[in-house]
């Protein structure tokens, strides 16, 4: 889903839809707002939605998929046809063999009310159970060949593993459509030489950037005046924000006079590197700010200046995903 200039578009992450632990989800308070958010996304051309069967806290496990399915089914048929809803299936230890995802896939498709168009391996098991990953991926490839789902993607995979899994799927005649990794100005490792961005360009795999706003760190114009934080996010922000002044200053300079604020700069940095960012959206206001980023792009000089700050040896860094493979 690229823009008119050829840069990737922008999608929507739904990790917070059902997550009480990190995002304080409350169905009575939030579901109507999320329905309005979804509808505004469609109106503003944000048509790729990413979810997972593990999204949702405790008894609300799968809530993100259930909400997406409900909202999608209520949308006009023409808008529904344009949607790409992608879900990630977790390689839990009890999901084994080529049929290991059979029940999980059926359950996700039921929650999504038949609207899933892409299935994704949520993370690589290469670091702790390398024998588990191949058969699970083969089972997903079979779903594509049989027409049960349109396309296949993977997530949290490094450049070496990416080549191996791409080759495994190619040998079965199934294209690997996308790779999803953490990518932001506070997690720039994928764009470094030899990183997955380079491999994705070579192999013509769509690169998807999750957490492109670093859990909101990159969109806070005045941290002291922003909404109070609690729990894990508060600890992370307290640790990283004191180190962010050079980056924040450059974000403010580039955002001046342009729509979308600091968030738009951070999103357009991902796009300038060939990645489709999928920020988490929970309100119509956030949709408007995100869509505004599509109205402009970074210049080459602006991108280079942000690269210089983000890739500096002493730059602040988001924690790495523990399941990310090499």
PDB file of C-alpha atoms in Angstrom:
ATOM      1  CA  UNK A   1       0.000   0.000   0.000  1.00  0.00           C
ATOM      2  CA  UNK A   2       2.161   2.799  -1.307  1.00  0.00           C
ATOM      3  CA  UNK A   3       1.513   6.504  -1.705  1.00  0.00           C
ATOM      4  CA  UNK A   4       1.503   8.266  -5.044  1.00  0.00           C
ATOM      5  CA  UNK A   5       5.227   8.960  -4.702  1.00  0.00           C
ATOM      6  CA  UNK A   6       6.034   5.291  -4.244  1.00  0.00           C
ATOM      7  CA  UNK A   7       6.746   5.546  -0.528  1.00  0.00           C
ATOM      8  CA  UNK A   8       4.809   3.105   1.666  1.00  0.00           C
ATOM      9  CA  UNK A   9       1.503   4.225   3.126  1.00  0.00           C
ATOM     10  CA  UNK A  10       0.543   4.067   6.790  1.00  0.00           C
ATOM     11  CA  UNK A  11      -1.313   1.271   8.555  1.00  0.00           C
ATOM     12  CA  UNK A  12      -2.881   0.860  11.971  1.00  0.00           C
ATOM     13  CA  UNK A  13      -1.695  -1.139  14.964  1.00  0.00           C
ATOM     14  CA  UNK A  14      -4.276  -2.505  17.393  1.00  0.00           C
ATOM     15  CA  UNK A  15      -2.158  -3.828  20.269  1.00  0.00           C
ATOM     16  CA  UNK A  16      -3.937  -1.467  22.673  1.00  0.00           C
ATOM     17  CA  UNK A  17      -7.418  -2.699  21.649  1.00  0.00           C
ATOM     18  CA  UNK A  18      -8.112  -4.980  24.597  1.00  0.00           C
ATOM     19  CA  UNK A  19      -4.831  -4.484  26.480  1.00  0.00           C
ATOM     20  CA  UNK A  20      -5.451  -3.437  30.080  1.00  0.00           C
ATOM     21  CA  UNK A  21      -1.934  -3.998  31.418  1.00  0.00           C
ATOM     22  CA  UNK A  22      -0.082  -1.424  29.329  1.00  0.00           C
ATOM     23  CA  UNK A  23      -2.850   0.682  27.782  1.00  0.00           C
ATOM     24  CA  UNK A  24      -5.656   0.622  30.378  1.00  0.00           C
ATOM     25  CA  UNK A  25      -8.343  -0.668  28.023  1.00  0.00           C
ATOM     26  CA  UNK A  26     -11.911  -0.500  29.381  1.00  0.00           C
ATOM     27  CA  UNK A  27     -14.631  -1.924  27.069  1.00  0.00           C
ATOM     28  CA  UNK A  28     -17.380   0.304  28.459  1.00  0.00           C
ATOM     29  CA  UNK A  29     -15.300   3.433  27.979  1.00  0.00           C
ATOM     30  CA  UNK A  30     -13.303   2.564  24.870  1.00  0.00           C
ATOM     31  CA  UNK A  31     -15.319   0.424  22.439  1.00  0.00           C
ATOM     32  CA  UNK A  32     -17.439   3.260  21.002  1.00  0.00           C
ATOM     33  CA  UNK A  33     -14.325   5.404  20.552  1.00  0.00           C
ATOM     34  CA  UNK A  34     -12.538   2.515  18.825  1.00  0.00           C
ATOM     35  CA  UNK A  35     -15.495   2.004  16.477  1.00  0.00           C
ATOM     36  CA  UNK A  36     -15.336   5.699  15.530  1.00  0.00           C
ATOM     37  CA  UNK A  37     -11.549   5.412  15.160  1.00  0.00           C
ATOM     38  CA  UNK A  38     -11.915   2.469  12.775  1.00  0.00           C
ATOM     39  CA  UNK A  39     -14.500   4.250  10.644  1.00  0.00           C
ATOM     40  CA  UNK A  40     -12.395   7.406  10.407  1.00  0.00           C
ATOM     41  CA  UNK A  41      -9.391   5.320   9.371  1.00  0.00           C
ATOM     42  CA  UNK A  42     -11.378   4.000   6.412  1.00  0.00           C
ATOM     43  CA  UNK A  43     -12.483   7.509   5.459  1.00  0.00           C
ATOM     44  CA  UNK A  44      -8.889   8.784   5.617  1.00  0.00           C
ATOM     45  CA  UNK A  45      -7.412   5.927   3.599  1.00  0.00           C
ATOM     46  CA  UNK A  46      -5.738   3.992   6.419  1.00  0.00           C
ATOM     47  CA  UNK A  47      -6.720   0.523   5.241  1.00  0.00           C
ATOM     48  CA  UNK A  48      -4.122  -1.888   6.671  1.00  0.00           C
ATOM     49  CA  UNK A  49      -4.903  -3.134  10.190  1.00  0.00           C
ATOM     50  CA  UNK A  50      -2.511  -5.320  12.149  1.00  0.00           C
ATOM     51  CA  UNK A  51      -3.598  -7.460  15.091  1.00  0.00           C
ATOM     52  CA  UNK A  52      -2.693 -10.768  16.807  1.00  0.00           C
ATOM     53  CA  UNK A  53      -4.418 -13.679  18.461  1.00  0.00           C
ATOM     54  CA  UNK A  54      -2.543 -12.864  21.690  1.00  0.00           C
ATOM     55  CA  UNK A  55      -3.689  -9.220  21.870  1.00  0.00           C
ATOM     56  CA  UNK A  56      -5.927  -8.638  24.868  1.00  0.00           C
ATOM     57  CA  UNK A  57      -5.298  -9.014  28.591  1.00  0.00           C
ATOM     58  CA  UNK A  58      -6.401 -12.105  30.505  1.00  0.00           C
ATOM     59  CA  UNK A  59     -10.068 -12.892  29.881  1.00  0.00           C
ATOM     60  CA  UNK A  60      -9.973 -10.332  27.061  1.00  0.00           C
ATOM     61  CA  UNK A  61      -7.488 -12.390  25.045  1.00  0.00           C
ATOM     62  CA  UNK A  62      -8.416 -12.081  21.353  1.00  0.00           C
ATOM     63  CA  UNK A  63     -10.357  -8.867  21.996  1.00  0.00           C
ATOM     64  CA  UNK A  64      -8.463  -6.892  19.363  1.00  0.00           C
ATOM     65  CA  UNK A  65      -9.420  -9.402  16.667  1.00  0.00           C
ATOM     66  CA  UNK A  66     -13.039  -9.513  17.855  1.00  0.00           C
ATOM     67  CA  UNK A  67     -13.359  -5.729  17.724  1.00  0.00           C
ATOM     68  CA  UNK A  68     -11.795  -5.554  14.265  1.00  0.00           C
ATOM     69  CA  UNK A  69     -14.118  -8.264  12.989  1.00  0.00           C
ATOM     70  CA  UNK A  70     -17.168  -6.483  14.353  1.00  0.00           C
ATOM     71  CA  UNK A  71     -16.155  -3.109  12.958  1.00  0.00           C
ATOM     72  CA  UNK A  72     -15.179  -4.507   9.558  1.00  0.00           C
ATOM     73  CA  UNK A  73     -18.438  -6.372   9.130  1.00  0.00           C
ATOM     74  CA  UNK A  74     -20.370  -3.181   9.913  1.00  0.00           C
ATOM     75  CA  UNK A  75     -18.472  -1.192   7.244  1.00  0.00           C
ATOM     76  CA  UNK A  76     -19.923  -0.621   3.769  1.00  0.00           C
ATOM     77  CA  UNK A  77     -19.109  -3.455   1.366  1.00  0.00           C
ATOM     78  CA  UNK A  78     -16.901  -1.292  -0.879  1.00  0.00           C
ATOM     79  CA  UNK A  79     -14.769  -0.118   2.054  1.00  0.00           C
ATOM     80  CA  UNK A  80     -14.569  -3.688   3.361  1.00  0.00           C
ATOM     81  CA  UNK A  81     -13.179  -4.891   0.033  1.00  0.00           C
ATOM     82  CA  UNK A  82     -10.331  -2.376   0.281  1.00  0.00           C
ATOM     83  CA  UNK A  83      -9.318  -3.470   3.771  1.00  0.00           C
ATOM     84  CA  UNK A  84      -6.322  -5.640   4.556  1.00  0.00           C
ATOM     85  CA  UNK A  85      -6.641  -7.104   8.042  1.00  0.00           C
ATOM     86  CA  UNK A  86      -3.537  -9.025   9.057  1.00  0.00           C
ATOM     87  CA  UNK A  87      -3.244 -11.107  12.199  1.00  0.00           C
ATOM     88  CA  UNK A  88      -0.255 -12.714  13.864  1.00  0.00           C
ATOM     89  CA  UNK A  89      -0.429 -16.221  15.340  1.00  0.00           C
ATOM     90  CA  UNK A  90       1.807 -16.862  18.341  1.00  0.00           C
ATOM     91  CA  UNK A  91       4.097 -19.938  18.196  1.00  0.00           C
ATOM     92  CA  UNK A  92       3.182 -21.082  21.694  1.00  0.00           C
ATOM     93  CA  UNK A  93       4.995 -24.264  22.827  1.00  0.00           C
ATOM     94  CA  UNK A  94       1.880 -26.423  22.407  1.00  0.00           C
ATOM     95  CA  UNK A  95       1.415 -25.393  18.762  1.00  0.00           C
ATOM     96  CA  UNK A  96       3.437 -28.035  16.954  1.00  0.00           C
ATOM     97  CA  UNK A  97       3.798 -29.413  13.449  1.00  0.00           C
ATOM     98  CA  UNK A  98       2.190 -28.414  10.159  1.00  0.00           C
ATOM     99  CA  UNK A  99      -1.241 -28.507  11.776  1.00  0.00           C
ATOM    100  CA  UNK A 100      -0.101 -26.628  14.866  1.00  0.00           C
ATOM    101  CA  UNK A 101      -1.909 -23.445  13.829  1.00  0.00           C
ATOM    102  CA  UNK A 102      -5.072 -25.132  12.540  1.00  0.00           C
ATOM    103  CA  UNK A 103      -7.265 -24.342  15.541  1.00  0.00           C
ATOM    104  CA  UNK A 104      -5.653 -20.948  16.158  1.00  0.00           C
ATOM    105  CA  UNK A 105      -6.219 -19.883  12.561  1.00  0.00           C
ATOM    106  CA  UNK A 106      -9.853 -20.968  12.658  1.00  0.00           C
ATOM    107  CA  UNK A 107     -10.411 -19.143  15.953  1.00  0.00           C
ATOM    108  CA  UNK A 108      -8.829 -15.931  14.637  1.00  0.00           C
ATOM    109  CA  UNK A 109     -10.837 -16.084  11.427  1.00  0.00           C
ATOM    110  CA  UNK A 110     -14.000 -16.571  13.493  1.00  0.00           C
ATOM    111  CA  UNK A 111     -13.227 -13.574  15.708  1.00  0.00           C
ATOM    112  CA  UNK A 112     -12.409 -11.538  12.586  1.00  0.00           C
ATOM    113  CA  UNK A 113     -15.694 -12.722  11.044  1.00  0.00           C
ATOM    114  CA  UNK A 114     -13.953 -13.976   7.909  1.00  0.00           C
ATOM    115  CA  UNK A 115     -12.187 -10.690   7.206  1.00  0.00           C
ATOM    116  CA  UNK A 116      -8.558 -11.845   7.615  1.00  0.00           C
ATOM    117  CA  UNK A 117      -6.509 -11.323   4.457  1.00  0.00           C
ATOM    118  CA  UNK A 118      -2.983 -11.944   5.756  1.00  0.00           C
ATOM    119  CA  UNK A 119      -1.709 -14.381   8.359  1.00  0.00           C
ATOM    120  CA  UNK A 120       1.661 -13.828  10.033  1.00  0.00           C
ATOM    121  CA  UNK A 121       4.064 -15.825  12.203  1.00  0.00           C
ATOM    122  CA  UNK A 122       4.201 -13.645  15.327  1.00  0.00           C
ATOM    123  CA  UNK A 123       7.827 -14.330  16.184  1.00  0.00           C
ATOM    124  CA  UNK A 124      10.687 -16.633  15.344  1.00  0.00           C
ATOM    125  CA  UNK A 125      11.428 -19.612  17.578  1.00  0.00           C
ATOM    126  CA  UNK A 126      14.992 -19.833  16.218  1.00  0.00           C
ATOM    127  CA  UNK A 127      16.589 -18.790  19.513  1.00  0.00           C
ATOM    128  CA  UNK A 128      14.926 -21.400  21.728  1.00  0.00           C
ATOM    129  CA  UNK A 129      13.087 -24.039  19.628  1.00  0.00           C
ATOM    130  CA  UNK A 130      14.392 -23.874  16.049  1.00  0.00           C
ATOM    131  CA  UNK A 131      12.708 -27.184  15.155  1.00  0.00           C
ATOM    132  CA  UNK A 132       9.241 -25.718  15.844  1.00  0.00           C
ATOM    133  CA  UNK A 133       9.284 -22.830  13.381  1.00  0.00           C
ATOM    134  CA  UNK A 134       9.623 -24.567  10.000  1.00  0.00           C
ATOM    135  CA  UNK A 135       6.594 -26.873  10.242  1.00  0.00           C
ATOM    136  CA  UNK A 136       4.407 -24.041  11.557  1.00  0.00           C
ATOM    137  CA  UNK A 137       5.435 -21.856   8.639  1.00  0.00           C
ATOM    138  CA  UNK A 138       4.790 -24.728   6.220  1.00  0.00           C
ATOM    139  CA  UNK A 139       1.283 -24.995   7.638  1.00  0.00           C
ATOM    140  CA  UNK A 140       0.676 -21.299   7.021  1.00  0.00           C
ATOM    141  CA  UNK A 141       1.991 -21.672   3.474  1.00  0.00           C
ATOM    142  CA  UNK A 142      -0.511 -24.477   2.930  1.00  0.00           C
ATOM    143  CA  UNK A 143      -3.341 -22.159   4.024  1.00  0.00           C
ATOM    144  CA  UNK A 144      -2.260 -19.696   1.316  1.00  0.00           C
ATOM    145  CA  UNK A 145      -2.014 -22.397  -1.350  1.00  0.00           C
ATOM    146  CA  UNK A 146      -5.458 -23.695  -0.420  1.00  0.00           C
ATOM    147  CA  UNK A 147      -6.996 -20.238  -0.649  1.00  0.00           C
ATOM    148  CA  UNK A 148      -7.939 -20.029   3.057  1.00  0.00           C
ATOM    149  CA  UNK A 149      -6.084 -16.701   3.304  1.00  0.00           C
ATOM    150  CA  UNK A 150      -4.642 -14.391   0.662  1.00  0.00           C
ATOM    151  CA  UNK A 151      -1.090 -13.798   1.853  1.00  0.00           C
ATOM    152  CA  UNK A 152       1.559 -14.627   4.432  1.00  0.00           C
ATOM    153  CA  UNK A 153       3.941 -12.530   6.513  1.00  0.00           C
ATOM    154  CA  UNK A 154       6.386 -12.959   9.387  1.00  0.00           C
ATOM    155  CA  UNK A 155       7.426 -10.825  12.327  1.00  0.00           C
ATOM    156  CA  UNK A 156      10.429 -10.279  14.620  1.00  0.00           C
ATOM    157  CA  UNK A 157      12.927 -11.907  12.272  1.00  0.00           C
ATOM    158  CA  UNK A 158      16.478 -10.710  11.592  1.00  0.00           C
ATOM    159  CA  UNK A 159      18.283 -10.585   8.237  1.00  0.00           C
ATOM    160  CA  UNK A 160      19.846 -14.053   8.394  1.00  0.00           C
ATOM    161  CA  UNK A 161      16.606 -15.785   9.357  1.00  0.00           C
ATOM    162  CA  UNK A 162      14.659 -13.689   6.864  1.00  0.00           C
ATOM    163  CA  UNK A 163      16.681 -15.094   3.963  1.00  0.00           C
ATOM    164  CA  UNK A 164      16.216 -18.662   5.194  1.00  0.00           C
ATOM    165  CA  UNK A 165      12.443 -18.350   5.644  1.00  0.00           C
ATOM    166  CA  UNK A 166      12.025 -16.534   2.331  1.00  0.00           C
ATOM    167  CA  UNK A 167      13.833 -19.385   0.580  1.00  0.00           C
ATOM    168  CA  UNK A 168      11.790 -22.036   2.404  1.00  0.00           C
ATOM    169  CA  UNK A 169       8.536 -20.425   1.265  1.00  0.00           C
ATOM    170  CA  UNK A 170       9.796 -19.819  -2.275  1.00  0.00           C
ATOM    171  CA  UNK A 171      10.566 -23.526  -2.565  1.00  0.00           C
ATOM    172  CA  UNK A 172       6.868 -24.163  -1.854  1.00  0.00           C
ATOM    173  CA  UNK A 173       5.702 -21.573  -4.372  1.00  0.00           C
ATOM    174  CA  UNK A 174       4.386 -19.171  -1.716  1.00  0.00           C
ATOM    175  CA  UNK A 175       5.612 -15.559  -1.696  1.00  0.00           C
ATOM    176  CA  UNK A 176       6.638 -13.956   1.579  1.00  0.00           C
ATOM    177  CA  UNK A 177       4.685 -10.714   1.445  1.00  0.00           C
ATOM    178  CA  UNK A 178       5.813  -8.849   4.556  1.00  0.00           C
ATOM    179  CA  UNK A 179       8.174  -8.650   7.491  1.00  0.00           C
ATOM    180  CA  UNK A 180       7.187  -6.773  10.622  1.00  0.00           C
ATOM    181  CA  UNK A 181       9.848  -5.504  13.040  1.00  0.00           C
ATOM    182  CA  UNK A 182      10.265  -2.822  15.654  1.00  0.00           C
ATOM    183  CA  UNK A 183      11.493   0.241  13.770  1.00  0.00           C
ATOM    184  CA  UNK A 184      11.594   3.851  14.911  1.00  0.00           C
ATOM    185  CA  UNK A 185      14.004   6.686  15.532  1.00  0.00           C
ATOM    186  CA  UNK A 186      14.629   5.010  18.898  1.00  0.00           C
ATOM    187  CA  UNK A 187      14.982   1.541  17.339  1.00  0.00           C
ATOM    188  CA  UNK A 188      16.833   2.141  14.042  1.00  0.00           C
ATOM    189  CA  UNK A 189      18.735  -1.140  13.859  1.00  0.00           C
ATOM    190  CA  UNK A 190      16.752  -2.493  10.853  1.00  0.00           C
ATOM    191  CA  UNK A 191      18.009   0.329   8.604  1.00  0.00           C
ATOM    192  CA  UNK A 192      21.679  -0.181   9.400  1.00  0.00           C
ATOM    193  CA  UNK A 193      23.936  -1.789   6.755  1.00  0.00           C
ATOM    194  CA  UNK A 194      23.072  -5.467   6.359  1.00  0.00           C
ATOM    195  CA  UNK A 195      19.837  -5.018   8.290  1.00  0.00           C
ATOM    196  CA  UNK A 196      16.408  -6.283   7.349  1.00  0.00           C
ATOM    197  CA  UNK A 197      15.482  -3.119   5.439  1.00  0.00           C
ATOM    198  CA  UNK A 198      18.258  -3.875   2.978  1.00  0.00           C
ATOM    199  CA  UNK A 199      17.212  -7.521   2.641  1.00  0.00           C
ATOM    200  CA  UNK A 200      13.550  -6.581   2.176  1.00  0.00           C
ATOM    201  CA  UNK A 201      14.455  -4.258  -0.703  1.00  0.00           C
ATOM    202  CA  UNK A 202      16.544  -6.988  -2.324  1.00  0.00           C
ATOM    203  CA  UNK A 203      13.880  -9.698  -1.993  1.00  0.00           C
ATOM    204  CA  UNK A 204      10.882  -7.381  -2.633  1.00  0.00           C
ATOM    205  CA  UNK A 205       9.316  -8.002   0.771  1.00  0.00           C
ATOM    206  CA  UNK A 206       7.103  -5.313   2.324  1.00  0.00           C
ATOM    207  CA  UNK A 207       8.670  -3.916   5.496  1.00  0.00           C
ATOM    208  CA  UNK A 208       6.247  -3.028   8.297  1.00  0.00           C
ATOM    209  CA  UNK A 209       7.384  -0.883  11.234  1.00  0.00           C
ATOM    210  CA  UNK A 210       5.680  -1.566  14.536  1.00  0.00           C
ATOM    211  CA  UNK A 211       6.035   0.850  17.475  1.00  0.00           C
ATOM    212  CA  UNK A 212       7.073   3.631  15.036  1.00  0.00           C
ATOM    213  CA  UNK A 213       6.318   6.218  17.743  1.00  0.00           C
ATOM    214  CA  UNK A 214       8.156   4.245  20.456  1.00  0.00           C
ATOM    215  CA  UNK A 215       5.041   3.805  22.633  1.00  0.00           C
ATOM    216  CA  UNK A 216       4.382   7.534  22.324  1.00  0.00           C
ATOM    217  CA  UNK A 217       7.846   8.839  23.218  1.00  0.00           C
ATOM    218  CA  UNK A 218       8.322  10.339  19.765  1.00  0.00           C
ATOM    219  CA  UNK A 219       4.976  12.145  19.647  1.00  0.00           C
ATOM    220  CA  UNK A 220       5.181  13.974  22.999  1.00  0.00           C
ATOM    221  CA  UNK A 221       5.889  17.612  22.168  1.00  0.00           C
ATOM    222  CA  UNK A 222       6.079  18.802  25.784  1.00  0.00           C
ATOM    223  CA  UNK A 223       6.564  15.782  28.061  1.00  0.00           C
ATOM    224  CA  UNK A 224       5.840  17.725  31.242  1.00  0.00           C
ATOM    225  CA  UNK A 225       2.435  18.798  29.914  1.00  0.00           C
ATOM    226  CA  UNK A 226       1.454  15.393  28.515  1.00  0.00           C
ATOM    227  CA  UNK A 227      -0.953  12.900  30.041  1.00  0.00           C
ATOM    228  CA  UNK A 228       0.501  11.271  33.209  1.00  0.00           C
ATOM    229  CA  UNK A 229       2.010   7.842  32.665  1.00  0.00           C
ATOM    230  CA  UNK A 230       1.822   4.749  34.810  1.00  0.00           C
ATOM    231  CA  UNK A 231       3.536   1.386  35.100  1.00  0.00           C
ATOM    232  CA  UNK A 232       5.962   0.077  32.511  1.00  0.00           C
ATOM    233  CA  UNK A 233       5.564   3.016  30.123  1.00  0.00           C
ATOM    234  CA  UNK A 234       6.317   5.487  32.917  1.00  0.00           C
ATOM    235  CA  UNK A 235       9.561   3.686  33.797  1.00  0.00           C
ATOM    236  CA  UNK A 236      10.619   3.581  30.145  1.00  0.00           C
ATOM    237  CA  UNK A 237       9.823   7.237  29.536  1.00  0.00           C
ATOM    238  CA  UNK A 238      11.649   8.357  32.685  1.00  0.00           C
ATOM    239  CA  UNK A 239      14.738   6.503  31.509  1.00  0.00           C
ATOM    240  CA  UNK A 240      14.755   7.609  27.872  1.00  0.00           C
ATOM    241  CA  UNK A 241      13.330  11.132  27.798  1.00  0.00           C
ATOM    242  CA  UNK A 242      16.348  12.819  29.450  1.00  0.00           C
ATOM    243  CA  UNK A 243      18.500  11.507  26.573  1.00  0.00           C
ATOM    244  CA  UNK A 244      16.164  12.666  23.816  1.00  0.00           C
ATOM    245  CA  UNK A 245      16.810  16.403  23.643  1.00  0.00           C
ATOM    246  CA  UNK A 246      18.894  16.425  20.406  1.00  0.00           C
ATOM    247  CA  UNK A 247      16.341  14.217  18.645  1.00  0.00           C
ATOM    248  CA  UNK A 248      13.345  16.113  20.003  1.00  0.00           C
ATOM    249  CA  UNK A 249      14.835  19.424  18.854  1.00  0.00           C
ATOM    250  CA  UNK A 250      15.333  18.108  15.322  1.00  0.00           C
ATOM    251  CA  UNK A 251      11.783  16.700  15.275  1.00  0.00           C
ATOM    252  CA  UNK A 252      10.409  20.074  16.307  1.00  0.00           C
ATOM    253  CA  UNK A 253      12.423  21.893  13.616  1.00  0.00           C
ATOM    254  CA  UNK A 254      11.204  19.581  10.858  1.00  0.00           C
ATOM    255  CA  UNK A 255       7.580  19.586  12.050  1.00  0.00           C
ATOM    256  CA  UNK A 256       7.317  23.387  12.097  1.00  0.00           C
ATOM    257  CA  UNK A 257       4.656  24.544   9.640  1.00  0.00           C
ATOM    258  CA  UNK A 258       3.690  21.014   8.638  1.00  0.00           C
ATOM    259  CA  UNK A 259       0.574  19.053   9.619  1.00  0.00           C
ATOM    260  CA  UNK A 260       0.670  16.137  12.020  1.00  0.00           C
ATOM    261  CA  UNK A 261       3.207  17.366  14.572  1.00  0.00           C
ATOM    262  CA  UNK A 262       6.137  15.340  15.834  1.00  0.00           C
ATOM    263  CA  UNK A 263       4.323  12.075  15.130  1.00  0.00           C
ATOM    264  CA  UNK A 264       4.143  12.844  11.421  1.00  0.00           C
ATOM    265  CA  UNK A 265       7.917  13.393  11.275  1.00  0.00           C
ATOM    266  CA  UNK A 266       8.588  10.078  13.007  1.00  0.00           C
ATOM    267  CA  UNK A 267       6.158   8.236  10.731  1.00  0.00           C
ATOM    268  CA  UNK A 268       7.580   9.833   7.602  1.00  0.00           C
ATOM    269  CA  UNK A 269      11.088   8.847   8.657  1.00  0.00           C
ATOM    270  CA  UNK A 270       9.961   5.199   8.557  1.00  0.00           C
ATOM    271  CA  UNK A 271       8.335   5.739   5.172  1.00  0.00           C
ATOM    272  CA  UNK A 272      11.486   7.396   3.827  1.00  0.00           C
ATOM    273  CA  UNK A 273      13.333   4.177   4.664  1.00  0.00           C
ATOM    274  CA  UNK A 274      10.832   2.037   2.784  1.00  0.00           C
ATOM    275  CA  UNK A 275       8.775   0.854   5.757  1.00  0.00           C
ATOM    276  CA  UNK A 276       5.037   1.152   6.350  1.00  0.00           C
ATOM    277  CA  UNK A 277       4.560   2.380   9.931  1.00  0.00           C
ATOM    278  CA  UNK A 278       1.613   1.007  11.900  1.00  0.00           C
ATOM    279  CA  UNK A 279       1.094   3.373  14.842  1.00  0.00           C
ATOM    280  CA  UNK A 280      -1.430   2.386  17.477  1.00  0.00           C
ATOM    281  CA  UNK A 281      -4.576   4.496  17.061  1.00  0.00           C
ATOM    282  CA  UNK A 282      -7.329   4.795  19.664  1.00  0.00           C
ATOM    283  CA  UNK A 283      -9.069   8.075  18.842  1.00  0.00           C
ATOM    284  CA  UNK A 284     -10.335  10.081  15.880  1.00  0.00           C
ATOM    285  CA  UNK A 285      -7.847  12.833  16.763  1.00  0.00           C
ATOM    286  CA  UNK A 286      -4.966  10.370  16.448  1.00  0.00           C
ATOM    287  CA  UNK A 287      -6.313   9.243  13.076  1.00  0.00           C
ATOM    288  CA  UNK A 288      -6.327  12.843  11.828  1.00  0.00           C
ATOM    289  CA  UNK A 289      -2.759  13.452  12.957  1.00  0.00           C
ATOM    290  CA  UNK A 290      -1.612  10.192  11.373  1.00  0.00           C
ATOM    291  CA  UNK A 291      -3.396  10.810   8.089  1.00  0.00           C
ATOM    292  CA  UNK A 292      -1.840  14.279   7.953  1.00  0.00           C
ATOM    293  CA  UNK A 293       1.569  12.636   7.633  1.00  0.00           C
ATOM    294  CA  UNK A 294       0.509  11.282   4.233  1.00  0.00           C
ATOM    295  CA  UNK A 295       0.241  14.824   2.863  1.00  0.00           C
ATOM    296  CA  UNK A 296       4.006  15.416   2.895  1.00  0.00           C
ATOM    297  CA  UNK A 297       7.371  13.618   2.899  1.00  0.00           C
ATOM    298  CA  UNK A 298      10.815  14.264   4.318  1.00  0.00           C
ATOM    299  CA  UNK A 299      13.460  15.742   2.079  1.00  0.00           C
ATOM    300  CA  UNK A 300      16.656  13.745   1.600  1.00  0.00           C
ATOM    301  CA  UNK A 301      18.527  16.205   3.806  1.00  0.00           C
ATOM    302  CA  UNK A 302      15.936  15.939   6.564  1.00  0.00           C
ATOM    303  CA  UNK A 303      16.094  12.177   6.482  1.00  0.00           C
ATOM    304  CA  UNK A 304      19.895  12.215   6.663  1.00  0.00           C
ATOM    305  CA  UNK A 305      19.889  14.621   9.586  1.00  0.00           C
ATOM    306  CA  UNK A 306      17.475  12.378  11.515  1.00  0.00           C
ATOM    307  CA  UNK A 307      19.580   9.326  10.646  1.00  0.00           C
ATOM    308  CA  UNK A 308      22.639  11.042  12.054  1.00  0.00           C
ATOM    309  CA  UNK A 309      20.944  11.721  15.391  1.00  0.00           C
ATOM    310  CA  UNK A 310      19.183   8.337  15.620  1.00  0.00           C
ATOM    311  CA  UNK A 311      22.256   6.268  14.721  1.00  0.00           C
ATOM    312  CA  UNK A 312      24.682   8.089  17.011  1.00  0.00           C
ATOM    313  CA  UNK A 313      26.544   5.770  19.367  1.00  0.00           C
ATOM    314  CA  UNK A 314      25.104   7.487  22.453  1.00  0.00           C
ATOM    315  CA  UNK A 315      21.519   7.786  21.141  1.00  0.00           C
ATOM    316  CA  UNK A 316      18.696   6.470  23.353  1.00  0.00           C
ATOM    317  CA  UNK A 317      17.335   3.044  22.418  1.00  0.00           C
ATOM    318  CA  UNK A 318      14.074   1.207  22.951  1.00  0.00           C
ATOM    319  CA  UNK A 319      14.417  -2.250  24.541  1.00  0.00           C
ATOM    320  CA  UNK A 320      14.906  -4.973  21.946  1.00  0.00           C
ATOM    321  CA  UNK A 321      12.197  -7.581  21.465  1.00  0.00           C
ATOM    322  CA  UNK A 322      13.485 -10.707  23.275  1.00  0.00           C
ATOM    323  CA  UNK A 323      12.066 -12.945  20.528  1.00  0.00           C
ATOM    324  CA  UNK A 324      13.826 -11.125  17.686  1.00  0.00           C
ATOM    325  CA  UNK A 325      15.990 -13.608  15.767  1.00  0.00           C
ATOM    326  CA  UNK A 326      19.298 -12.899  14.061  1.00  0.00           C
TER     327      UNK A 326
END
